Amino acid sequence: MKNFRRDLNIFLRTVRGRSYPRLIGMQREKSWIFFDTFLPLLATTAYVFIYRALNAPPEFTGFVVLGGAMTAYWLNVLWSMATQLYWEKETGNLSLYLIAPTSRMAILLGMALGGMAATTLRAVTVLLLGSLLFDVTFSVENWGALLLVFVLTLVALYGLGMIFASLFLLWGREAWHLAQLFQEPVFLISGFYFPVRNLGFWVSIGASIIPITFGLDAMRQLLYPQAQWGFLDVNIEIAVLALLSVLFLVLAHRMLLWMETLARREGRLTVRGQ
Amino acid sequence: MSTESIKMNNWHESARSFRVATWLGWQIESNWTEPFLFMIYAIARPVASALILVFMYMVIAQGGMGHPLFAYIYLGNAFYIYVASVMIGISWTVTDDREHYGILKYIYAAPIQVYFYLLGRGVAKTLTATVAVVITLAFGMLVLRIPYDFLAMNHALFWATFFLGLGALALMGILLAGVALITARHSGFIGEAVAGALYLFCGAVFPLDVLPQPLQYIGLSLPLTYWLEGLRRAVLRESISPLLAPISNEIILVILLGATLVLGLASLGFYRWCEHRAKEKGLIDMQTMY
């Protein structure tokens, strides 16, 4: 019992300690908040004007603004979760993490929670500014379901980020390139800027491995109940997201242990400048 | 040593810096993986970007790939690959060499003209981008049946516009590289922000006429607007933007030539100033743990 309490205490302190720089770092470098908000907003604005050039119905502006806000989470997962252990290796912190008497999962969880909180501020700003600039209105009938979808999407998404972080632990320079590779192709297959069902049934089902796919689709259905652009029923999408949340967290734990062992064996934990 | 031979030496040094940097850039770009994976990497992002537009168009237009607006959007997006690659690529070189590889100080200590070294690194980015542009255009023609006829296009306008614009992009990259040299922790954002703003304001994926009027003025003041318009006119043989249609092809070329010359002079002066400042403040080997 005493050991459990001590372990839990260390776990929670690690989570807090690792999420702290995510939140405080944002305050220290305020210009980053501007860039992190401004960049997704630029792309979002460009996509809004494409729909305007095509004389699209007004709800498509809302689709794009919501998709633009959610890009902040995907970019955060890619660049601040997946590649994080690679950065830590490059800057020499990884070995310190490994000799610290704490759980690696706690470190990843801290990164995820800190990143989630910091990114939510950016996503909300993009959503608000986008809505104000382009006169977007949402008609939410079920706030509870919307909140549930949003939370489940984030849990599953950051779980996926933890899995990626373990994978990227093994990689050198290719980690950087592969993170870039996961940007636009994921924006495409997850339907960030158009309803995902237009990709066809099987592609959309395949894309649902990335939690944002169903998350965005369900949120759009809940924000625009009259639009009829949904892929699957919202309840099914919620169930899949719940399943992915559990699956990804369990997998992340296993992967982290396995990759760490592999990286130790192959001597890749301290290799820098690859 | 006579003034003449010093000039000759500088010229040789610049040419060698350019050549070696091109080779080095290509190695860095391509040797991190197998050629097959490299090709996928070079192709996947731009093709995915193009497909996002394709699906956005298809959702609304329900087909109609032969419509001039679609050809206009697709072509602009394909050539915009150069903007992101060349301009951001050159400016990112400073951060990459300084902070990731830690070699910028050695480059400055070597008999190298850094201005030409950066341009050489840009050539490698241009080569990678060219592969992506060609594949994106081929995909458009073969899969999406967009009626581009590159044999019947206005070749004189196309090539003159293409090379002038590419030069302007490289010089804009040098300007951003100068900013990166004297900036901590923001160098990545700066390139992305400029490229993002240009994507919006120069009508890369929609006619400039769709923008509110004040933003149209910003678009009209950017050389890339004329670059994309020139390329589109050369390939599509018409302009579908009422705002740009009254401007003749010759005027477009003159604007591009003027902009490239101004950017050339500005980049030379500005980069030298940034270099001087970076040396004064000890920023050449700065580590910001970006």
Coordinates of C-alpha atoms in Angstrom, one line a residue:
Chain A
M1 CA 0.0 0.0 0.0
K2 CA 2.8 2.3 1.0
N3 CA 4.7 1.5 -2.3
F4 CA 1.5 2.1 -4.3
R5 CA 1.0 5.5 -2.7
R6 CA 4.6 6.4 -3.3
D7 CA 4.5 5.3 -7.0
L8 CA 1.2 7.1 -7.5
N9 CA 2.7 10.2 -6.0
I10 CA 5.7 10.0 -8.3
F11 CA 3.5 9.3 -11.3
L12 CA 1.3 12.4 -10.6
R13 CA 4.3 14.6 -9.9
T14 CA 5.8 13.5 -13.2
V15 CA 2.6 14.2 -15.1
R16 CA 2.5 17.7 -13.5
G17 CA 6.2 18.3 -14.0
R18 CA 6.1 17.4 -17.7
S19 CA 2.9 19.3 -18.5
Y20 CA 4.2 22.4 -16.7
P21 CA 6.7 23.5 -19.5
R22 CA 3.9 23.0 -22.1
L23 CA 1.7 25.5 -20.3
I24 CA 4.4 27.9 -18.9
G25 CA 6.5 27.7 -22.1
M26 CA 3.5 29.1 -24.0
Q27 CA 3.3 32.1 -21.5
R28 CA 7.0 32.8 -21.8
E29 CA 7.1 32.9 -25.6
K30 CA 3.9 34.8 -26.3
S31 CA 4.7 35.2 -30.0
W32 CA 4.3 31.5 -30.4
I33 CA 0.7 31.8 -29.4
F34 CA 0.3 34.3 -32.2
F35 CA 2.0 32.1 -34.8
D36 CA 0.2 28.9 -33.6
T37 CA -3.1 30.7 -34.0
F38 CA -2.3 32.8 -37.0
L39 CA -0.9 30.0 -39.2
P40 CA -3.9 27.6 -39.1
L41 CA -6.2 30.7 -39.5
L42 CA -4.4 31.6 -42.8
A43 CA -4.9 28.1 -44.3
T44 CA -8.5 28.1 -43.0
T45 CA -9.1 31.4 -44.6
A46 CA -7.7 30.3 -47.9
Y47 CA -10.0 27.2 -47.9
V48 CA -13.0 29.4 -47.0
F49 CA -12.3 31.5 -50.1
I50 CA -12.1 28.4 -52.3
Y51 CA -15.6 27.4 -51.2
R52 CA -16.7 31.0 -51.8
A53 CA -15.2 30.9 -55.3
L54 CA -17.2 27.7 -55.8
N55 CA -20.4 29.3 -54.4
A56 CA -20.7 26.5 -51.8
P57 CA -23.6 26.5 -49.2
P58 CA -22.7 28.5 -46.1
E59 CA -22.4 25.4 -43.8
F60 CA -19.2 24.6 -45.7
T61 CA -17.6 27.6 -44.2
G62 CA -18.4 26.2 -40.8
F63 CA -17.0 22.8 -41.8
V64 CA -13.7 24.5 -42.8
V65 CA -13.5 26.6 -39.7
L66 CA -14.0 23.6 -37.5
G67 CA -11.5 21.6 -39.5
G68 CA -9.0 24.5 -39.3
A69 CA -9.4 24.5 -35.5
M70 CA -8.8 20.8 -35.3
T71 CA -5.6 21.0 -37.3
A72 CA -4.1 22.6 -34.2
Y73 CA -4.5 19.3 -32.4
W74 CA -3.2 17.2 -35.1
L75 CA -0.1 19.4 -35.5
N76 CA 0.4 19.4 -31.8
V77 CA 0.2 15.6 -31.7
L78 CA 2.7 15.3 -34.6
W79 CA 5.2 17.9 -33.6
S80 CA 4.9 17.9 -29.8
M81 CA 4.0 14.3 -29.0
A82 CA 5.2 12.0 -31.8
T83 CA 8.5 13.7 -32.4
Q84 CA 9.1 14.8 -28.8
L85 CA 11.2 11.9 -27.7
Y86 CA 13.2 12.4 -30.9
W87 CA 13.8 16.1 -30.0
E88 CA 14.7 15.0 -26.4
K89 CA 17.2 12.7 -27.9
E90 CA 18.7 15.4 -30.1
T91 CA 18.9 17.9 -27.2
G92 CA 20.3 15.3 -24.7
N93 CA 17.3 15.1 -22.4
L94 CA 16.2 11.6 -23.2
S95 CA 18.9 9.9 -21.2
L96 CA 17.9 12.0 -18.2
Y97 CA 14.3 10.8 -18.6
L98 CA 15.5 7.3 -18.7
I99 CA 17.6 7.4 -15.5
A100 CA 14.8 9.3 -13.7
P101 CA 12.9 7.0 -11.2
T102 CA 9.6 7.4 -12.8
S103 CA 7.2 6.0 -15.4
R104 CA 7.7 6.9 -19.1
M105 CA 4.0 6.8 -19.5
A106 CA 3.7 9.6 -16.9
I107 CA 6.1 11.7 -19.0
L108 CA 4.1 11.1 -22.1
L109 CA 0.8 11.7 -20.2
G110 CA 2.2 15.0 -18.9
M111 CA 3.2 16.0 -22.4
A112 CA -0.2 15.1 -23.7
L113 CA -2.2 16.9 -21.0
G114 CA 0.0 20.1 -21.2
G115 CA -0.2 20.0 -25.0
M116 CA -4.0 19.5 -25.0
A117 CA -4.5 22.4 -22.7
A118 CA -2.2 24.7 -24.6
T119 CA -3.6 23.6 -28.0
T120 CA -7.2 24.1 -26.8
L121 CA -6.6 27.8 -26.4
R122 CA -5.3 28.0 -29.9
A123 CA -8.1 25.9 -31.4
V124 CA -10.8 27.9 -29.6
T125 CA -9.2 31.1 -30.9
V126 CA -9.2 29.8 -34.5
L127 CA -12.8 28.8 -34.0
L128 CA -13.9 32.1 -32.6
L129 CA -11.9 34.3 -35.0
G130 CA -13.0 32.1 -38.0
S131 CA -16.6 32.3 -36.9
L132 CA -16.5 36.0 -36.4
L133 CA -14.6 36.7 -39.7
F134 CA -16.8 34.6 -41.8
D135 CA -20.1 34.9 -40.0
V136 CA -20.4 31.2 -39.1
T137 CA -23.3 30.1 -37.0
F138 CA -23.7 26.6 -35.4
S139 CA -26.9 25.2 -34.2
V140 CA -26.1 22.7 -31.4
E141 CA -29.0 20.6 -30.1
N142 CA -27.0 18.2 -28.0
W143 CA -24.2 19.8 -26.0
G144 CA -23.6 16.7 -24.0
A145 CA -22.9 14.6 -27.0
L146 CA -20.7 17.3 -28.6
L147 CA -18.6 17.5 -25.4
L148 CA -18.3 13.7 -25.2
V149 CA -17.2 13.5 -28.9
F150 CA -14.6 16.2 -28.3
V151 CA -13.2 14.6 -25.2
L152 CA -13.1 11.1 -26.7
T153 CA -11.4 12.5 -29.8
L154 CA -8.7 14.1 -27.8
V155 CA -8.1 11.1 -25.6
A156 CA -7.8 8.8 -28.6
L157 CA -5.8 11.3 -30.6
Y158 CA -3.2 11.8 -27.8
G159 CA -3.1 8.1 -27.3
L160 CA -2.1 7.8 -30.9
G161 CA 0.5 10.5 -30.3
M162 CA 2.0 8.4 -27.5
I163 CA 2.2 5.4 -29.8
F164 CA 4.0 7.6 -32.4
A165 CA 6.3 8.9 -29.8
S166 CA 7.5 5.4 -29.0
L167 CA 8.0 4.6 -32.7
F168 CA 9.8 7.9 -33.4
L169 CA 12.2 7.0 -30.5
L170 CA 13.9 4.6 -32.9
W171 CA 14.3 7.0 -35.8
G172 CA 16.8 9.5 -36.7
R173 CA 16.4 12.1 -39.4
E174 CA 13.5 10.2 -40.9
A175 CA 11.4 11.1 -37.9
W176 CA 11.4 14.7 -39.1
H177 CA 10.5 13.8 -42.6
L178 CA 7.8 11.3 -41.6
A179 CA 6.1 13.8 -39.3
Q180 CA 5.9 16.1 -42.3
L181 CA 4.5 13.2 -44.4
F182 CA 1.7 12.8 -41.9
Q183 CA 0.4 16.4 -42.3
E184 CA -1.4 16.9 -45.7
P185 CA -2.2 13.3 -46.3
V186 CA -4.0 13.1 -43.0
F187 CA -5.7 16.4 -43.6
L188 CA -7.0 14.7 -46.8
I189 CA -8.1 11.3 -45.5
S190 CA -9.6 12.6 -42.3
G191 CA -11.7 15.1 -44.1
F192 CA -10.4 18.3 -42.3
Y193 CA -11.8 20.5 -45.1
F194 CA -14.7 18.5 -46.6
P195 CA -17.1 15.8 -45.4
V196 CA -15.2 12.6 -45.1
R197 CA -17.9 10.4 -46.7
N198 CA -17.0 11.9 -50.1
L199 CA -13.9 9.7 -49.9
G200 CA -16.0 6.6 -50.2
F201 CA -17.0 4.1 -47.6
W202 CA -13.8 2.0 -47.3
V203 CA -11.4 4.9 -47.4
S204 CA -13.4 6.6 -44.7
I205 CA -13.5 3.4 -42.6
G206 CA -9.7 3.1 -43.1
A207 CA -9.2 6.7 -42.1
S208 CA -11.1 6.2 -38.9
I209 CA -7.9 4.8 -37.4
I210 CA -7.1 8.5 -37.0
P211 CA -9.5 9.6 -34.3
I212 CA -10.0 13.0 -35.8
T213 CA -11.8 11.5 -38.7
F214 CA -14.8 10.3 -36.8
G215 CA -14.4 13.1 -34.2
L216 CA -14.7 15.8 -36.9
D217 CA -17.6 14.0 -38.7
A218 CA -19.5 13.5 -35.5
M219 CA -18.9 17.1 -34.4
R220 CA -20.1 18.4 -37.8
Q221 CA -23.2 16.3 -37.5
L222 CA -23.9 17.7 -34.1
L223 CA -23.1 21.3 -35.1
Y224 CA -25.1 21.1 -38.3
P225 CA -27.9 18.6 -37.7
Q226 CA -29.7 19.7 -40.9
A227 CA -26.7 19.4 -43.2
Q228 CA -27.0 15.6 -43.9
W229 CA -23.3 15.2 -44.7
G230 CA -22.5 12.7 -42.0
F231 CA -20.7 9.4 -42.7
L232 CA -22.0 7.1 -39.9
D233 CA -24.5 7.6 -37.1
V234 CA -23.1 9.8 -34.3
N235 CA -23.6 7.0 -31.7
I236 CA -21.6 4.6 -33.7
E237 CA -18.8 7.1 -34.1
I238 CA -18.9 7.8 -30.4
A239 CA -18.6 4.0 -29.7
V240 CA -15.6 3.7 -32.1
L241 CA -13.9 6.7 -30.5
A242 CA -14.3 5.2 -27.0
L243 CA -12.9 2.0 -28.3
L244 CA -9.9 3.7 -29.9
S245 CA -9.3 5.7 -26.7
V246 CA -8.8 2.5 -24.6
L247 CA -7.0 0.6 -27.4
F248 CA -4.5 3.4 -28.1
L249 CA -3.6 4.0 -24.4
V250 CA -3.0 0.3 -23.8
L251 CA -1.0 0.0 -27.1
A252 CA 1.0 3.1 -26.2
H253 CA 2.1 1.5 -22.9
R254 CA 3.2 -1.7 -24.6
M255 CA 4.9 0.0 -27.5
L256 CA 6.8 2.3 -25.2
L257 CA 8.3 -0.6 -23.2
W258 CA 9.1 -2.5 -26.4
M259 CA 10.6 0.3 -28.3
E260 CA 12.7 1.4 -25.3
T261 CA 14.1 -2.1 -24.9
L262 CA 14.8 -2.2 -28.7
A263 CA 16.4 1.3 -28.7
R264 CA 18.6 0.4 -25.7
R265 CA 19.7 -2.9 -27.3
E266 CA 20.5 -1.2 -30.6
G267 CA 22.2 1.8 -28.9
R268 CA 20.0 4.4 -30.4
L269 CA 19.0 6.3 -27.3
T270 CA 21.9 8.6 -27.2
V271 CA 22.7 8.9 -31.0
R272 CA 22.4 12.6 -32.0
G273 CA 22.6 14.6 -35.3
Q274 CA 21.6 11.6 -37.5
Chain B
M1 CA 47.2 40.3 -55.6
S2 CA 45.6 42.6 -58.2
T3 CA 42.0 43.8 -57.9
E4 CA 41.2 41.9 -61.0
S5 CA 42.5 38.6 -59.6
I6 CA 40.6 39.2 -56.3
K7 CA 37.4 39.6 -58.2
M8 CA 38.2 36.5 -60.2
N9 CA 38.8 34.6 -56.9
N10 CA 35.5 35.8 -55.4
W11 CA 33.7 34.7 -58.5
H12 CA 35.3 31.2 -58.4
E13 CA 34.6 31.0 -54.7
S14 CA 30.9 31.9 -55.3
A15 CA 30.5 29.4 -58.1
R16 CA 32.2 26.7 -56.0
S17 CA 30.0 27.5 -52.9
F18 CA 26.9 27.3 -55.1
R19 CA 27.9 24.0 -56.7
V20 CA 29.0 22.2 -53.5
A21 CA 25.9 23.5 -51.6
T22 CA 23.7 22.1 -54.3
W23 CA 25.3 18.7 -53.9
L24 CA 25.2 18.9 -50.1
G25 CA 21.6 19.9 -50.2
W26 CA 20.6 17.0 -52.5
Q27 CA 22.4 14.6 -50.1
I28 CA 20.6 16.0 -47.1
E29 CA 17.3 15.9 -48.9
S30 CA 17.6 12.4 -50.2
N31 CA 20.0 10.2 -48.4
W32 CA 18.0 9.8 -45.2
T33 CA 16.2 6.8 -46.7
E34 CA 15.7 4.4 -49.6
P35 CA 15.0 6.0 -53.0
F36 CA 11.5 4.5 -53.0
L37 CA 10.5 6.0 -49.6
F38 CA 12.1 9.3 -50.7
M39 CA 9.9 9.3 -53.8
I40 CA 6.8 8.6 -51.7
Y41 CA 7.8 11.4 -49.4
A42 CA 8.4 13.8 -52.3
I43 CA 5.1 13.0 -53.8
A44 CA 2.6 12.3 -51.0
R45 CA 2.4 15.8 -49.5
P46 CA 1.8 17.8 -52.7
V47 CA -0.5 15.2 -54.2
A48 CA -2.5 15.1 -50.9
S49 CA -2.7 18.9 -51.0
A50 CA -4.0 18.7 -54.5
L51 CA -6.5 16.0 -53.7
I52 CA -7.9 18.1 -50.8
L53 CA -8.8 20.8 -53.4
V54 CA -10.1 18.1 -55.8
F55 CA -12.5 16.8 -53.2
M56 CA -13.6 20.2 -52.1
Y57 CA -14.4 21.0 -55.7
M58 CA -16.1 17.7 -56.3
V59 CA -18.3 18.0 -53.2
I60 CA -19.7 21.3 -54.5
A61 CA -19.5 20.9 -58.3
Q62 CA -20.3 17.2 -58.4
G63 CA -17.8 16.5 -61.1
G64 CA -17.1 19.0 -63.9
M65 CA -13.3 18.6 -63.9
G66 CA -13.1 20.2 -67.3
H67 CA -14.4 23.5 -65.9
P68 CA -11.8 26.4 -66.4
L69 CA -12.1 27.3 -62.7
F70 CA -10.9 23.8 -61.6
A71 CA -8.0 23.9 -64.0
Y72 CA -7.1 27.4 -62.6
I73 CA -7.2 26.2 -59.0
Y74 CA -5.3 23.0 -59.6
L75 CA -2.5 24.7 -61.6
G76 CA -2.0 27.4 -59.0
N77 CA -1.8 24.9 -56.2
A78 CA 0.7 22.7 -58.2
F79 CA 3.1 25.6 -58.8
Y80 CA 2.7 26.8 -55.2
I81 CA 4.7 23.8 -54.2
Y82 CA 7.7 25.8 -55.3
V83 CA 6.9 28.6 -52.9
A84 CA 6.7 26.4 -49.8
S85 CA 9.8 24.3 -50.9
V86 CA 12.2 26.9 -52.2
M87 CA 11.4 29.9 -50.0
I88 CA 11.0 28.1 -46.7
G89 CA 13.7 25.6 -47.6
I90 CA 16.4 28.3 -48.0
S91 CA 15.4 30.1 -44.8
W92 CA 15.2 26.8 -42.9
T93 CA 18.8 26.0 -44.0
V94 CA 20.1 28.6 -41.5
T95 CA 18.2 27.0 -38.5
D96 CA 19.0 23.5 -39.6
D97 CA 22.8 24.2 -40.1
R98 CA 23.1 26.3 -37.0
E99 CA 21.0 24.3 -34.5
H100 CA 20.5 20.8 -35.7
Y101 CA 23.8 20.0 -37.3
G102 CA 25.8 22.7 -35.6
I103 CA 27.8 23.5 -38.6
L104 CA 27.0 27.1 -39.5
K105 CA 30.0 28.4 -37.6
Y106 CA 32.3 26.1 -39.6
I107 CA 30.7 27.2 -42.8
Y108 CA 31.4 30.8 -41.8
A109 CA 35.0 29.8 -41.0
A110 CA 35.5 28.1 -44.4
P111 CA 36.3 29.9 -47.6
I112 CA 32.7 30.0 -48.7
Q113 CA 30.3 32.7 -49.9
V114 CA 27.4 32.0 -47.7
Y115 CA 24.9 33.9 -49.9
F116 CA 25.7 31.6 -52.8
Y117 CA 25.8 28.6 -50.4
L118 CA 22.2 29.3 -49.4
L119 CA 21.2 29.7 -53.1
G120 CA 22.8 26.3 -53.8
R121 CA 20.9 24.7 -51.0
G122 CA 17.8 26.2 -52.6
V123 CA 18.6 24.3 -55.9
A124 CA 18.3 21.0 -54.1
K125 CA 14.9 22.1 -52.8
T126 CA 13.9 23.2 -56.3
L127 CA 14.8 19.8 -57.7
T128 CA 12.7 18.0 -55.1
A129 CA 9.8 20.4 -55.7
T130 CA 10.1 19.9 -59.5
V131 CA 9.5 16.2 -59.1
A132 CA 6.4 16.9 -56.9
V133 CA 5.1 19.6 -59.4
V134 CA 5.5 17.3 -62.4
I135 CA 3.8 14.4 -60.7
T136 CA 1.0 16.7 -59.4
L137 CA 0.4 18.0 -62.9
A138 CA 0.6 14.5 -64.5
F139 CA -1.9 13.3 -61.9
G140 CA -4.2 16.1 -62.9
M141 CA -3.9 15.4 -66.6
L142 CA -4.0 11.6 -66.5
V143 CA -6.3 10.8 -63.6
L144 CA -8.5 13.9 -63.3
R145 CA -8.5 14.6 -67.1
I146 CA -7.8 18.3 -66.7
P147 CA -7.3 19.5 -70.2
Y148 CA -3.8 21.0 -69.9
D149 CA -1.9 21.0 -73.2
F150 CA 1.7 21.7 -72.4
L151 CA 2.8 21.3 -76.0
A152 CA 0.4 24.0 -77.2
M153 CA 1.0 26.4 -74.4
N154 CA 2.6 29.8 -74.8
H155 CA 6.2 28.6 -74.2
A156 CA 7.9 32.0 -74.3
L157 CA 5.6 33.4 -71.6
F158 CA 5.7 30.2 -69.6
W159 CA 9.5 29.8 -69.3
A160 CA 10.2 33.5 -68.9
T161 CA 7.6 33.7 -66.1
F162 CA 8.7 30.4 -64.6
F163 CA 12.4 31.3 -64.2
L164 CA 11.8 34.9 -63.1
G165 CA 9.4 33.7 -60.5
L166 CA 11.7 31.0 -59.3
G167 CA 14.5 33.5 -59.0
A168 CA 12.3 35.8 -57.0
L169 CA 11.3 33.0 -54.7
A170 CA 14.9 32.1 -54.0
L171 CA 15.7 35.7 -53.3
M172 CA 12.8 35.9 -50.9
G173 CA 14.2 32.8 -49.3
I174 CA 17.5 34.7 -48.7
L175 CA 15.6 37.6 -47.1
L176 CA 14.0 35.1 -44.7
A177 CA 17.3 33.4 -44.1
G178 CA 18.6 36.8 -43.0
V179 CA 15.8 37.1 -40.6
A180 CA 16.4 33.5 -39.3
L181 CA 20.0 34.4 -38.8
I182 CA 19.2 37.1 -36.2
T183 CA 16.1 35.5 -34.7
A184 CA 15.8 33.0 -32.0
R185 CA 13.1 30.3 -31.8
H186 CA 10.9 31.9 -34.6
S187 CA 12.8 31.1 -37.7
G188 CA 10.5 28.1 -38.6
F189 CA 7.4 30.1 -38.0
I190 CA 8.5 33.0 -40.1
G191 CA 8.8 31.0 -43.3
E192 CA 5.5 29.2 -42.7
A193 CA 3.8 32.5 -41.9
V194 CA 5.0 34.2 -45.1
A195 CA 4.2 31.1 -47.2
G196 CA 0.7 30.9 -45.6
A197 CA 0.1 34.6 -46.2
L198 CA 1.2 34.4 -49.8
Y199 CA -1.1 31.3 -50.3
L200 CA -4.0 33.4 -49.2
F201 CA -3.1 36.8 -50.8
C202 CA -1.7 35.9 -54.2
G203 CA -4.7 33.8 -55.2
A204 CA -2.9 30.5 -55.4
V205 CA -6.1 28.5 -55.2
F206 CA -8.9 30.9 -56.1
P207 CA -9.2 34.0 -58.3
L208 CA -8.1 37.1 -56.5
D209 CA -11.5 38.7 -57.2
V210 CA -13.0 36.5 -54.4
L211 CA -11.0 38.4 -51.8
P212 CA -12.5 41.5 -50.1
Q213 CA -11.1 44.7 -51.9
P214 CA -8.5 45.7 -49.3
L215 CA -7.0 42.2 -49.5
Q216 CA -7.1 42.4 -53.3
Y217 CA -4.7 45.4 -53.1
I218 CA -2.3 43.3 -51.0
G219 CA -2.5 40.6 -53.6
L220 CA -1.8 43.0 -56.4
S221 CA 1.3 44.2 -54.7
L222 CA 2.9 40.7 -54.5
P223 CA 5.1 39.5 -57.4
L224 CA 3.9 35.9 -56.8
T225 CA 0.4 37.0 -57.9
Y226 CA 1.8 37.9 -61.3
W227 CA 4.0 34.7 -61.4
L228 CA 1.0 32.5 -60.9
E229 CA -1.1 34.6 -63.3
G230 CA 1.6 34.4 -66.0
L231 CA 1.9 30.6 -65.6
R232 CA -1.8 30.1 -65.8
R233 CA -2.2 32.3 -68.9
A234 CA 0.7 30.5 -70.6
V235 CA -0.9 27.0 -69.9
L236 CA -4.6 27.8 -70.0
R237 CA -4.3 30.5 -72.8
E238 CA -6.7 32.8 -70.9
S239 CA -7.2 34.6 -67.6
I240 CA -10.3 33.9 -65.7
S241 CA -9.7 36.7 -63.2
P242 CA -11.5 39.9 -64.2
L243 CA -9.1 41.8 -61.9
L244 CA -5.9 40.6 -63.6
A245 CA -7.2 40.1 -67.2
P246 CA -6.6 43.7 -68.3
I247 CA -2.9 43.4 -67.5
S248 CA -1.0 42.3 -70.6
N249 CA 1.5 39.5 -70.7
E250 CA 4.3 41.9 -71.4
I251 CA 3.4 44.0 -68.3
I252 CA 3.4 40.8 -66.2
L253 CA 6.9 40.0 -67.4
V254 CA 8.1 43.5 -66.7
I255 CA 6.6 43.4 -63.2
L256 CA 8.3 40.1 -62.5
L257 CA 11.6 41.2 -63.9
G258 CA 11.5 44.4 -61.8
A259 CA 10.5 42.5 -58.7
T260 CA 13.3 40.0 -59.1
L261 CA 15.9 42.7 -59.6
V262 CA 14.7 44.6 -56.5
L263 CA 14.6 41.4 -54.5
G264 CA 18.1 40.6 -55.7
L265 CA 19.5 44.0 -54.5
A266 CA 17.4 43.9 -51.3
S267 CA 18.5 40.4 -50.4
L268 CA 22.2 41.1 -51.0
G269 CA 22.1 44.2 -48.8
F270 CA 19.7 42.8 -46.1
Y271 CA 21.6 39.5 -45.8
R272 CA 24.9 41.3 -45.4
W273 CA 23.4 43.5 -42.7
C274 CA 21.9 40.5 -40.9
E275 CA 25.3 38.6 -41.1
H276 CA 27.1 41.6 -39.6
R277 CA 24.6 41.9 -36.8
A278 CA 24.7 38.1 -36.1
K279 CA 28.5 38.2 -35.9
E280 CA 28.3 41.3 -33.6
K281 CA 25.8 39.7 -31.3
G282 CA 27.4 36.2 -31.4
L283 CA 24.4 34.6 -33.0
I284 CA 26.2 32.5 -35.6
D285 CA 26.5 29.5 -33.3
M286 CA 23.4 30.2 -31.2
Q287 CA 21.6 27.2 -29.7
T288 CA 17.9 27.9 -28.8
M289 CA 16.8 24.3 -28.5
Y290 CA 14.1 25.1 -31.1

